[in-house]
Coordinates of C-alpha atoms in Angstrom, one line a residue:
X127 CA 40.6 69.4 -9.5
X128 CA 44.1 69.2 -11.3
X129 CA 45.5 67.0 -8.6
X130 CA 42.4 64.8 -9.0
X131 CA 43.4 64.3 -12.7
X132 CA 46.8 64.2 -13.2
X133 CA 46.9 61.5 -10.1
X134 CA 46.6 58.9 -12.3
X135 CA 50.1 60.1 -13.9
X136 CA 51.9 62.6 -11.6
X137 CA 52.9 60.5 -8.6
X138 CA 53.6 62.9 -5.9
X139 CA 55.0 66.5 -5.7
X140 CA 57.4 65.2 -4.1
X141 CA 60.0 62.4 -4.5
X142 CA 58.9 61.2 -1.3
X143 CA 55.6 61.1 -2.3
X144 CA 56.4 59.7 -5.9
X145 CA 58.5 57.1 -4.2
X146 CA 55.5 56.3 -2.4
X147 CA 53.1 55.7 -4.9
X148 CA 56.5 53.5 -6.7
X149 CA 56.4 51.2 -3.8
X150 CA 52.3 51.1 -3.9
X151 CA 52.5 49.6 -7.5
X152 CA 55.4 47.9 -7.4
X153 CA 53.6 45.7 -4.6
X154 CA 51.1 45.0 -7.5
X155 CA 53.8 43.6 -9.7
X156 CA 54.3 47.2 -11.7
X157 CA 57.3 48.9 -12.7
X158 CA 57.6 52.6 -12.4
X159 CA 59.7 55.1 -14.7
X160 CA 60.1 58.0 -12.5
X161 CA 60.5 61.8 -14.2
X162 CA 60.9 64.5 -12.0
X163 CA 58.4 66.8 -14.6
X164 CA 60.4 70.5 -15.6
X165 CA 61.8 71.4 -19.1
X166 CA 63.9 73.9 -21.1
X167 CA 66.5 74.9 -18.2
X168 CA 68.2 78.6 -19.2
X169 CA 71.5 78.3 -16.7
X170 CA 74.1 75.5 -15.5
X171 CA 72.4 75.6 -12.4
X172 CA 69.0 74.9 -13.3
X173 CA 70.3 71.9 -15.2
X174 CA 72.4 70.5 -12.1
X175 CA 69.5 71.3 -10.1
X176 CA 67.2 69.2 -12.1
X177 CA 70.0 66.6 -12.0
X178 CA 70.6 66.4 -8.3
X179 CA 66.7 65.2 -8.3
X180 CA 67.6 62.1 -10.7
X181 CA 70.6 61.2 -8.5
X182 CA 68.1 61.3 -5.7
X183 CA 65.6 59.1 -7.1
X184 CA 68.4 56.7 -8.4
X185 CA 70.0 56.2 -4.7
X186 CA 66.3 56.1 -3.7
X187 CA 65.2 53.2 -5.9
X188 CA 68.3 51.1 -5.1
X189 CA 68.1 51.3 -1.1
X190 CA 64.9 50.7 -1.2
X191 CA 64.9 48.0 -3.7
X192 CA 62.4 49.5 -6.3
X193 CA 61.4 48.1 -9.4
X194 CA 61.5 51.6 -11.1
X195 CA 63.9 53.4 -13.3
X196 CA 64.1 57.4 -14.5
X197 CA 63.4 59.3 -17.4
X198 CA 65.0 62.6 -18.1
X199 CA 64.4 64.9 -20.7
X200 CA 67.6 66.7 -22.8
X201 CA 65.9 70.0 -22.4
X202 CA 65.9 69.8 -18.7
X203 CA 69.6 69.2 -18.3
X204 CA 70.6 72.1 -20.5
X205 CA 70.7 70.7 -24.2
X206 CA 69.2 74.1 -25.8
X207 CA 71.8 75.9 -24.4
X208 CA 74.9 73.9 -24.2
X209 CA 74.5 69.9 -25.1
X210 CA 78.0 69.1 -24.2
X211 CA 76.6 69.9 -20.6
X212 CA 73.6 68.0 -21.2
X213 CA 75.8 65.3 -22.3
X214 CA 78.1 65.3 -19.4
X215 CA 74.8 65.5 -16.7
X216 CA 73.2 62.9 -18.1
X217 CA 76.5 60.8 -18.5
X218 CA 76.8 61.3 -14.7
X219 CA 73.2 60.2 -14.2
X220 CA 73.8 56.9 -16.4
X221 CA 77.3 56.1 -14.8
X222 CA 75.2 56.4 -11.1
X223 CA 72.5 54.3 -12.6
X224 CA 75.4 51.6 -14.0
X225 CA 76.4 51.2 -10.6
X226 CA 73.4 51.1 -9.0
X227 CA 71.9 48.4 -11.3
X228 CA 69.7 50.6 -12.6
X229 CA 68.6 52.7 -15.8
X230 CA 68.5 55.9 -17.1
X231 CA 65.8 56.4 -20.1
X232 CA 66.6 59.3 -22.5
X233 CA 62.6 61.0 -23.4
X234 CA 62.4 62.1 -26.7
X235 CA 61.2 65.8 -26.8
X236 CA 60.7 66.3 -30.4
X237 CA 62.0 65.8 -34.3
X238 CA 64.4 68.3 -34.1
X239 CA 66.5 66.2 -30.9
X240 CA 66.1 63.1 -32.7
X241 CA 69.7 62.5 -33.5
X242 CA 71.0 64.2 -30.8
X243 CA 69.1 61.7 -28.9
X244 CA 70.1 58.8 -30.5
X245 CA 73.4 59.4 -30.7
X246 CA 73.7 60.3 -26.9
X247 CA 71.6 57.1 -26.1
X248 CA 74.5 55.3 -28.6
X249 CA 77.5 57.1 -26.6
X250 CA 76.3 56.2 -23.0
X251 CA 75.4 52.6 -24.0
X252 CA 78.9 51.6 -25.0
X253 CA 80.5 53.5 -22.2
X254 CA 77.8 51.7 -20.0
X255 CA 75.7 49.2 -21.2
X256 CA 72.5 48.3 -20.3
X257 CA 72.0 51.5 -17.8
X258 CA 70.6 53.7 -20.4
X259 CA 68.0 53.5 -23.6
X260 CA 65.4 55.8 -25.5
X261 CA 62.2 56.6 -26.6
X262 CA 61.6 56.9 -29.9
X263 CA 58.2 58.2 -31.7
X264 CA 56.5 55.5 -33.3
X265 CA 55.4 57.6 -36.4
X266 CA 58.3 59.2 -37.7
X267 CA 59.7 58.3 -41.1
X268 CA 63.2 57.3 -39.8
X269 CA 61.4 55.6 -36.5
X270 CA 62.1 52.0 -38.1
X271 CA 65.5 52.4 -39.0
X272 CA 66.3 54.2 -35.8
X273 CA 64.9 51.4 -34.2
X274 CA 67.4 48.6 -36.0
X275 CA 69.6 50.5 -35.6
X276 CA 69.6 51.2 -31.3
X277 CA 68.3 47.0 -31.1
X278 CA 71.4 46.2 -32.9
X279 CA 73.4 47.6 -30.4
X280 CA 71.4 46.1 -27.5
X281 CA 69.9 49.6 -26.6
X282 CA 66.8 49.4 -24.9
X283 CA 64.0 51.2 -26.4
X284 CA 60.7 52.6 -25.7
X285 CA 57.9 53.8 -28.9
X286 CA 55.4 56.4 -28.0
X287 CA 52.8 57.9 -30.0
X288 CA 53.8 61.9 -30.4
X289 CA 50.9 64.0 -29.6
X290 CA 51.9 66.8 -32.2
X291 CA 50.7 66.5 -36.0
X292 CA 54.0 68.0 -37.8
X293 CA 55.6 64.7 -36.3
X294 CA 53.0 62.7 -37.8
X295 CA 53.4 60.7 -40.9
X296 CA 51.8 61.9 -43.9
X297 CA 50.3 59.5 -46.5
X298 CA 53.2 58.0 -49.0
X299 CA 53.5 59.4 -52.1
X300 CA 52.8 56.7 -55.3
X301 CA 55.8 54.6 -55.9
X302 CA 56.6 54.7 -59.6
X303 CA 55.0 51.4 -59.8
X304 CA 51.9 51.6 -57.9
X305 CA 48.8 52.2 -60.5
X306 CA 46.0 54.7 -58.8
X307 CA 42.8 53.3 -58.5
X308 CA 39.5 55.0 -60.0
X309 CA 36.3 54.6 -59.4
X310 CA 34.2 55.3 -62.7
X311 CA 30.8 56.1 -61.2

């Protein structure tokens, strides 16, 4: 039963099989953002491990001509435990994917990587631009200037809807000038 409904969005269990199902919809005109799923690595290892999938998938996509690109998540290349490493795995991943011709999209995992996000996405891109971009979560308070901000700099992005509440905007407080309305019933 789980297979049954997470087909629709889990590929394969395998990067075979999720390269696959790529070529399946890329033959109906779709492109395909690959993620190999897994989160919050504890070691060095874990992290390369998760990394050595990316690299697979990026050598995968370009010799087999793919219209696809991948999507990692901080957490799953060791940002909650050292994010120097994080930001030297993903750098390799975005340097493979520069000279590939392909991309490398940073997920957002929450409010609290928000800038460390951002300004990753920022480093990479001038370093190698146009192999890597972002997602950012469409109702955050800072979303709009983030946005500006990464499409000023050519930085491809991505908005999502974040599934949490706490992330979610909460209604705007009066502005000095706005009058509140009453209804005199």
């Amino acid at each position: 039963m789980g297979k049954k409904m997470s087909g629709r969005f889990v590929a394969g269990m395998s990067v075979e099989e999720a390269l696959a199902a790529c070529q399946r919809v890329n033959k109906e005109g779709i492109a395909v953002s690959l993620d190999s799923l897994g989160e919050s690595v504890t070691t060095e290892a874990e992290a390369r491990n998760s990394a050595d999938i990316y690299h697979e998938l990026l050598d995968a996509i370009h010799t087999r001509g793919l219209n696809a690109n991948v999507s990692v998540k901080l957490s799953q290349v060791g940002m909650d435990f050292d994010p120097a490493l994080a930001e030297r795995i993903v750098g390799e991943m975005v340097e493979h994917a520069f000279h590939v011709q392909s991309f490398v999209r940073i997920d957002m995992e929450g409010s609290p990587y928000t800038e460390a996000t951002i300004a990753m996405t920022e480093h990479l891109a001038a370093k190698f631009p146009g192999a890597v971009g972002t997602v950012l979560q469409a109702y955050l308070f800072r979303t709009e200037a983030d946005t500006e901000r990464l499409l000023n700099q050519d930085i491809r992005i991505r908005l999502c809807k974040e599934p949490t509440r706490k992330a979610l905007r909460s209604p705007s407080p009066p502005s000095p000038t706005s009058t509140p309305t009453t209804s005199n019933s």
